[in-house]
Tab-separated table of C-alpha atoms and ligand atoms in Angstrom:
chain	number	residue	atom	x	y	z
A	1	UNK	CA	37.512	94.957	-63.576
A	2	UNK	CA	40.091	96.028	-61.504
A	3	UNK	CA	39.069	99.155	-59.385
A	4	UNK	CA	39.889	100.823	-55.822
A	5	UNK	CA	38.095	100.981	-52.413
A	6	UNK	CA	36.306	104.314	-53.843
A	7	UNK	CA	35.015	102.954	-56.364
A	8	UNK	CA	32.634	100.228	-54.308
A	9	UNK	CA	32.946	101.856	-50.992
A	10	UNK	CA	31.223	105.163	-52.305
A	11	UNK	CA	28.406	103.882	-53.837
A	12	UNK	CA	27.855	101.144	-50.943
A	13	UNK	CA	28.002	104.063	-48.271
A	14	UNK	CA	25.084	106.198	-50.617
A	15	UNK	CA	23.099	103.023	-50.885
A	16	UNK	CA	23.234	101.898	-47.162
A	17	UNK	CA	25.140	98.626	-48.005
A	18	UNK	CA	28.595	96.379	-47.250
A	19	UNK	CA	31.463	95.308	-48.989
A	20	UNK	CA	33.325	92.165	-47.963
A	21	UNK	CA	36.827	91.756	-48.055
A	22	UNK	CA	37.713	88.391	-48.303
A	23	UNK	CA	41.504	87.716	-47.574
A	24	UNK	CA	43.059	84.429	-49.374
A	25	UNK	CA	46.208	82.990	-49.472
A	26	UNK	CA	46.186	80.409	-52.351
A	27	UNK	CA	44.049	79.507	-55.839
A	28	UNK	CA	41.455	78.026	-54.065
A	29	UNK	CA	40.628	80.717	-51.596
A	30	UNK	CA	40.609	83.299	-54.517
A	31	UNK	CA	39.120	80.877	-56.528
A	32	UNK	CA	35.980	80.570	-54.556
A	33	UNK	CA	35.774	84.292	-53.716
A	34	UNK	CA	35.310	85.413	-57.475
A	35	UNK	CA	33.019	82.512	-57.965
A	36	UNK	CA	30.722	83.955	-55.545
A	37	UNK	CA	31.120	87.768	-56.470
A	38	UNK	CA	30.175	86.964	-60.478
A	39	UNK	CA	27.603	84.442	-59.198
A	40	UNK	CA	26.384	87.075	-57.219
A	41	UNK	CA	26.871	90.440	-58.965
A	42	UNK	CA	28.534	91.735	-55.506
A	43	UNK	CA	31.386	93.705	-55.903
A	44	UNK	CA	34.413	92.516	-54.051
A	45	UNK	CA	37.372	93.456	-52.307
A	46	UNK	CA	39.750	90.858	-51.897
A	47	UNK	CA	43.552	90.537	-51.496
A	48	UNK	CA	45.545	89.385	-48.618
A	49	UNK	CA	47.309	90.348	-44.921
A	50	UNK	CA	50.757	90.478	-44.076
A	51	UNK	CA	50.596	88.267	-41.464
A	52	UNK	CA	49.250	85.763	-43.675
A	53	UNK	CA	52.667	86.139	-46.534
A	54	UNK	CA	53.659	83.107	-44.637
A	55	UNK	CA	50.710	81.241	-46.414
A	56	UNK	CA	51.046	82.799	-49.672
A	57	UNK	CA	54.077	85.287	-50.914
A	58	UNK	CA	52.772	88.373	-51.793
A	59	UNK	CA	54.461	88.539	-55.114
A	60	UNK	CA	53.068	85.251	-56.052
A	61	UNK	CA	49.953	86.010	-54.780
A	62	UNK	CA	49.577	89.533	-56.727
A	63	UNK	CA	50.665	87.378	-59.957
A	64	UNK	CA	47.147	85.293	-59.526
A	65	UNK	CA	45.069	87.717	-57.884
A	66	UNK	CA	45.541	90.403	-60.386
A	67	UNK	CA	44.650	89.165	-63.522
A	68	UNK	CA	41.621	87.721	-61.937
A	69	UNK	CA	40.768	90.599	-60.970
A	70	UNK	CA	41.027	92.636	-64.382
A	71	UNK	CA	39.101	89.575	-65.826
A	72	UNK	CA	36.387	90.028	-63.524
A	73	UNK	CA	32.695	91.187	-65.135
A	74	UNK	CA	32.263	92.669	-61.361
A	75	UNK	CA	34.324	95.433	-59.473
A	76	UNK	CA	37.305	94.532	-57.556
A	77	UNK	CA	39.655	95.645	-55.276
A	78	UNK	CA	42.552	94.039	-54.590
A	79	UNK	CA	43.450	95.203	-51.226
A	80	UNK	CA	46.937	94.168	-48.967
A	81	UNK	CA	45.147	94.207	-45.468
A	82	UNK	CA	47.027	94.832	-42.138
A	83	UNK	CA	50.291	96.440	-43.612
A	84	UNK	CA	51.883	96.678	-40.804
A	85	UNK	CA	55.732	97.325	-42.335
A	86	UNK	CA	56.211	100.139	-44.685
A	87	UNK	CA	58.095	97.440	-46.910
A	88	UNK	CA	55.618	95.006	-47.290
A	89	UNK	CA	53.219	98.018	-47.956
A	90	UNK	CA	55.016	99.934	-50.807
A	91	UNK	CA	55.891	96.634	-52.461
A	92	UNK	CA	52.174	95.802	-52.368
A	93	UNK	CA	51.226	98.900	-54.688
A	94	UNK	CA	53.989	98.535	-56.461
A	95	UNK	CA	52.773	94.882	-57.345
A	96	UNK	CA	50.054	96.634	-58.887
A	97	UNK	CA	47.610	96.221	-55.379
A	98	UNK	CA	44.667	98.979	-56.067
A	99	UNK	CA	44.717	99.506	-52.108
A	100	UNK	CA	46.319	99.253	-48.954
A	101	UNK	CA	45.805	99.243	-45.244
A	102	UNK	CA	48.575	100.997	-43.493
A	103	UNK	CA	48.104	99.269	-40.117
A	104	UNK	CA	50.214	101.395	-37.558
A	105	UNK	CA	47.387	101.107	-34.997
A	106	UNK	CA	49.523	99.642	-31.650
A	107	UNK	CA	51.275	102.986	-32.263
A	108	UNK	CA	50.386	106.343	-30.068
A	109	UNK	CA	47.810	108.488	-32.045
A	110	UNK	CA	50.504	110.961	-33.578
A	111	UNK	CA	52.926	108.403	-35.023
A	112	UNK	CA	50.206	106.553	-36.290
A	113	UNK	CA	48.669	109.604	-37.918
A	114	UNK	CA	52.249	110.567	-38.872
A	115	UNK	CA	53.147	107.407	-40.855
A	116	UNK	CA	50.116	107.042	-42.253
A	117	UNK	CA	49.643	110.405	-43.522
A	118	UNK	CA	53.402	109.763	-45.347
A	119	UNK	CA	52.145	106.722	-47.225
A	120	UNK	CA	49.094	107.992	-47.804
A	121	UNK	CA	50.969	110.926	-49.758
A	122	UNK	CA	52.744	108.094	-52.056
A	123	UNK	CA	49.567	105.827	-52.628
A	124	UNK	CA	47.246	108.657	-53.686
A	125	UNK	CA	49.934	109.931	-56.184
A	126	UNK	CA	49.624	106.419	-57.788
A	127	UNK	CA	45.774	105.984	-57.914
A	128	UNK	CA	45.447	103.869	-55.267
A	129	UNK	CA	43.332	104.066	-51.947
A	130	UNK	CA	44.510	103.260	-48.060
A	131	UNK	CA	42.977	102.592	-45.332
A	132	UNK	CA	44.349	103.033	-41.226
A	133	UNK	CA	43.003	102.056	-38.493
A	134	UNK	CA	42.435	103.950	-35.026
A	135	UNK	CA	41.953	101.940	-31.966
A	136	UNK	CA	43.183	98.641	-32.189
A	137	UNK	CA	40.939	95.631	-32.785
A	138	UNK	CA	42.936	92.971	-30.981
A	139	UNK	CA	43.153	89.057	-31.944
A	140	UNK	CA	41.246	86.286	-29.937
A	141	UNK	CA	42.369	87.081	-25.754
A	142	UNK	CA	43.563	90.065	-27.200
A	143	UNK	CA	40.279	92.717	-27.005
A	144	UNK	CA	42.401	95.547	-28.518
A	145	UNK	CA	41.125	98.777	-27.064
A	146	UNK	CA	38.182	100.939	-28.535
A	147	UNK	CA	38.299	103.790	-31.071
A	148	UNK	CA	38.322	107.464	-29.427
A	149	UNK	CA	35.543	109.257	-31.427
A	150	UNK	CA	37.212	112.402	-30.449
A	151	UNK	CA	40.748	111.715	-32.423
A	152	UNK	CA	38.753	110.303	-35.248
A	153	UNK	CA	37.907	113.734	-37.184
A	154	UNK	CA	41.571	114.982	-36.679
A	155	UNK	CA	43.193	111.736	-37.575
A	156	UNK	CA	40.809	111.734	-41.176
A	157	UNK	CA	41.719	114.816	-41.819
A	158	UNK	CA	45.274	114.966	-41.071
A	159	UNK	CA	45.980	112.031	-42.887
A	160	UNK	CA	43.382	111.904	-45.805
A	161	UNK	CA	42.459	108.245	-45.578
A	162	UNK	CA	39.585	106.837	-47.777
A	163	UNK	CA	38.565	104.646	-45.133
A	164	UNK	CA	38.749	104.211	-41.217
A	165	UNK	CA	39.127	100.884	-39.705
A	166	UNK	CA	37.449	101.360	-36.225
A	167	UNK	CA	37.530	99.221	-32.788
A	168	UNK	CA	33.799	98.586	-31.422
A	169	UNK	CA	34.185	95.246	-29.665
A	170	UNK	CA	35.468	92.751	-32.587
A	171	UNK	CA	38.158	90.757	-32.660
A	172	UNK	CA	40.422	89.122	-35.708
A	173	UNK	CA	40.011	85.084	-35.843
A	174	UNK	CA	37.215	82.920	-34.024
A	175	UNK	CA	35.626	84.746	-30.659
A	176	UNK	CA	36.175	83.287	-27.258
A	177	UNK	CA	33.203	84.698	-26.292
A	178	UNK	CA	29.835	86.202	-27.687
A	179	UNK	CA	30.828	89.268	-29.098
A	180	UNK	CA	29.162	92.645	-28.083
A	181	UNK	CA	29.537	95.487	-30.082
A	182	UNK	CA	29.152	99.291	-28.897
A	183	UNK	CA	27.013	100.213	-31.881
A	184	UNK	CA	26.664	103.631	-29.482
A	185	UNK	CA	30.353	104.127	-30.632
A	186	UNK	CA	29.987	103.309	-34.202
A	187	UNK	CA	28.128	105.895	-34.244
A	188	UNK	CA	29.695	108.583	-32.492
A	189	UNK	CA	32.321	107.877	-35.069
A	190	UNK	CA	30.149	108.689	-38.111
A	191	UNK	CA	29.344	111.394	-36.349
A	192	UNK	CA	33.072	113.098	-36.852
A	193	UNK	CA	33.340	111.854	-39.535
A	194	UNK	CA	32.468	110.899	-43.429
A	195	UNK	CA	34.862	108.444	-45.185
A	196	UNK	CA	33.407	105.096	-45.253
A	197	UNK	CA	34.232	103.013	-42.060
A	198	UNK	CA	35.526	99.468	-41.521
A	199	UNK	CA	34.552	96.268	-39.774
A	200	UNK	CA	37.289	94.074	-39.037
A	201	UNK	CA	37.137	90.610	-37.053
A	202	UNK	CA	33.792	89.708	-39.630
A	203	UNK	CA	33.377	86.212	-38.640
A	204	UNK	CA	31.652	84.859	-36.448
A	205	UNK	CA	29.132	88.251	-35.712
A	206	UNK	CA	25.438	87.447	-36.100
A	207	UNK	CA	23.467	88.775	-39.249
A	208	UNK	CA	21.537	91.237	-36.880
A	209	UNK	CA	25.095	92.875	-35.854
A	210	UNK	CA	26.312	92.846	-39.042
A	211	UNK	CA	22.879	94.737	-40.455
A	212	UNK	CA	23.490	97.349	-37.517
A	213	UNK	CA	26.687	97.993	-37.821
A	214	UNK	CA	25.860	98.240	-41.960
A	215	UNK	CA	22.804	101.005	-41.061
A	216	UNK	CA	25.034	102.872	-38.467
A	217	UNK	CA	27.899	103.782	-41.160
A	218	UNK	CA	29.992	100.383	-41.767
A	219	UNK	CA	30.643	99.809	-45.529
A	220	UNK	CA	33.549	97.401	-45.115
A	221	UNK	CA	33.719	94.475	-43.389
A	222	UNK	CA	36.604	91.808	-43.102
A	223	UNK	CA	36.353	88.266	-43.561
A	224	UNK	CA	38.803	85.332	-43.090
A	225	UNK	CA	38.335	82.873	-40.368
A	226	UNK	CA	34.847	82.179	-42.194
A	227	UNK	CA	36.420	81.416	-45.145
A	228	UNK	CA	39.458	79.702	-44.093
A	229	UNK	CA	37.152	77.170	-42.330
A	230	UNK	CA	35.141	76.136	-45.255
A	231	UNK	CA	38.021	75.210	-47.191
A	232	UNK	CA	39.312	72.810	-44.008
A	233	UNK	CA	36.075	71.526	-44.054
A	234	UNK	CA	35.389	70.498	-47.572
A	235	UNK	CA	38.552	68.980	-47.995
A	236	UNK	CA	38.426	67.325	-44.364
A	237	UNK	CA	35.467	66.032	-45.216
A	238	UNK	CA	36.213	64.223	-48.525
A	239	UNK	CA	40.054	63.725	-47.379
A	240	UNK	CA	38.380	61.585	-45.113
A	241	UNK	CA	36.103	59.197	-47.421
A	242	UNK	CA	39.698	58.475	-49.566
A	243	UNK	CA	39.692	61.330	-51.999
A	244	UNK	CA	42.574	63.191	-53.668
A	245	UNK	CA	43.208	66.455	-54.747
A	246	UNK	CA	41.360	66.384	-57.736
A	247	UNK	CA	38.522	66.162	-55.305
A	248	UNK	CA	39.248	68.279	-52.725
A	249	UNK	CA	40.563	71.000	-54.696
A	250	UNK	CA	36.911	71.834	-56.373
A	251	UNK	CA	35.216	71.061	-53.249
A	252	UNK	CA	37.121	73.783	-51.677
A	253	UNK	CA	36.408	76.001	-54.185
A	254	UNK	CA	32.721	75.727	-53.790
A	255	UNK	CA	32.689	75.717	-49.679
A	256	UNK	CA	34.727	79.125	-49.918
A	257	UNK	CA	31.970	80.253	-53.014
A	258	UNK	CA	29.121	79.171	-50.815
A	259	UNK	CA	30.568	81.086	-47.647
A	260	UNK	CA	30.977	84.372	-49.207
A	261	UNK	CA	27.834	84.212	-51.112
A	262	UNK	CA	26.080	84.273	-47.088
A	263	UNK	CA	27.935	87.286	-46.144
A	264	UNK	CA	27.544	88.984	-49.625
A	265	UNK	CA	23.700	88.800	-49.041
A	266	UNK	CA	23.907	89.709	-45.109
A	267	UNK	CA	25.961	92.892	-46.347
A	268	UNK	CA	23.400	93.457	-48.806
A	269	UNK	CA	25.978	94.029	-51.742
A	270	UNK	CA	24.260	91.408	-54.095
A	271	UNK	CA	22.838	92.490	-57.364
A	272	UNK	CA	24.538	95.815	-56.950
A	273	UNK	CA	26.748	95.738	-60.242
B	301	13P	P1	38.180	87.323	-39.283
B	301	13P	O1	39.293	86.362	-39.586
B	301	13P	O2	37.787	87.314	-37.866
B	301	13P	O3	37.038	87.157	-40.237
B	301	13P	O4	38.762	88.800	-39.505
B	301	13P	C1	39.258	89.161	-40.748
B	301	13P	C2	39.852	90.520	-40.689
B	301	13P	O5	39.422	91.401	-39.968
B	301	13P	C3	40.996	90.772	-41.564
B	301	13P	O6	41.456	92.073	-41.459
């Protein structure tokens, strides 16, 4: 069933747990993520990023994702991650998205508090939740820099976000190098404040830093890269002994399943609806 971010992100934050967002771009992707979230009983949040639309249109995205998602015996969200235009954002919910991120994080603190504030105005009005981001988690060289705990209970407040993205030492796509959260941070941030906070830059952190992040307030964390990866693989791999699509398309399907069925019991969302 199709639902918003408060709907799982509530309950996961009273029952000390994660949702994944898994971001896809085509059948397969999506494909594999419901696979694992009925298999499972997880619920989901899934949907896709603006800076993937090159990948897969939005509107012809929203046209697979959302009946798959109102067909679903589990919760889910479908989410438009990283909107970082007020176009692409607005045409999301009205595409029938159940949540947004308004990503105006490379801003200064009051225009990003500003704009979100405005959309967040116009999404709640239609049922559905957003989430903004203070810091700014960066994307592989790029480190970002690290959420101010002190703006956080201001910026929540001001803007009335249902969740916080925050910026702890993650970055988007594969790390360079081992990553090292501030956990110390994380929690200074809960600390301000009580909507449920976000993980971005999933892959590639170990199951320990997931679980820590998970017990000091996290009830969101993003996924791609992961994901993306086992799709390349499964078809690389049979692409390889002669096969055709047929082949690889079903193969892909399961990699992705069997990828976010790992993080769905790391996050500890399994069994949970
Ligand atoms: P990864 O691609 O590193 O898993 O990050 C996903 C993400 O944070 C999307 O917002």
């Amino acid at each position: 069933m199709l639902v918003n971010l408060n709907d799982v992100l509530l309950p996961a934050q009273k029952g000390g747990y994660g949702v994944g967002l898994f971001n896809t771009i085509n059948a397969e992707l999506a494909a594999g993520v419901f696979a694992a979230a009925e298999a499972m009983r997880s619920p989901v949040i899934v949907g896709t990023a603006e800076v993937l639309l090159p990948f897969g249109g939005l509107e012809e995205l929203s046209y697979l994702l959302l009946p798959m998602a109102k067909r679903a015996s589990v919760p889910v969200v479908l989410h438009f991650d990283h909107g970082t235009t007020l176009e692409a954002t607005v045409k999301a919910i009205e595409l029938g998205f159940s949540s947004v991120m308004f990503d105006r994080s490379d801003r200064p603190f009051e225009e990003n508090m500003k704009e979100v504030k405005e959309l967040t105005d116009y999404a709640h009005k239609k049922g559905v939740t957003v989430e903004a981001e203070l810091g700014h988690v960066g994307t592989g060289e790029d480190y970002g820099f690290m959420t101010d705990p002190d703006t956080a209970y201001e910026f929540v407040e001001k803007t009335k976000v249902d969740a916080l993205a925050v910026s702890i030492g993650t970055v988007h796509g594969p790390y360079l190098k081992k990553p090292c959260l501030d956990v110390e941070l994380l929690s200074k941030i809960r600390a301000q404040v009580d909507v449920p906070l976000v993980l971005h830059g999933g892959s590639g952190l170990s199951d320990e830093q997931f679980r820590e992040c998970i017990k000091r307030g996290i009830c969101k964390v993003n996924i791609f890269t992961d994901i993306n990866k086992a799709a390349a693989k499964a078809a690389g791999t049979l692409y390889r002994e002669g096969c055709g699509m047929t082949d690889l398309i079903p193969a892909m399907v399961a990699g992705v399943k069997e990828a976010t069925e790992e993080k769905m019991k790391i996050f500890g969302s399994v069994g949970r609806c």
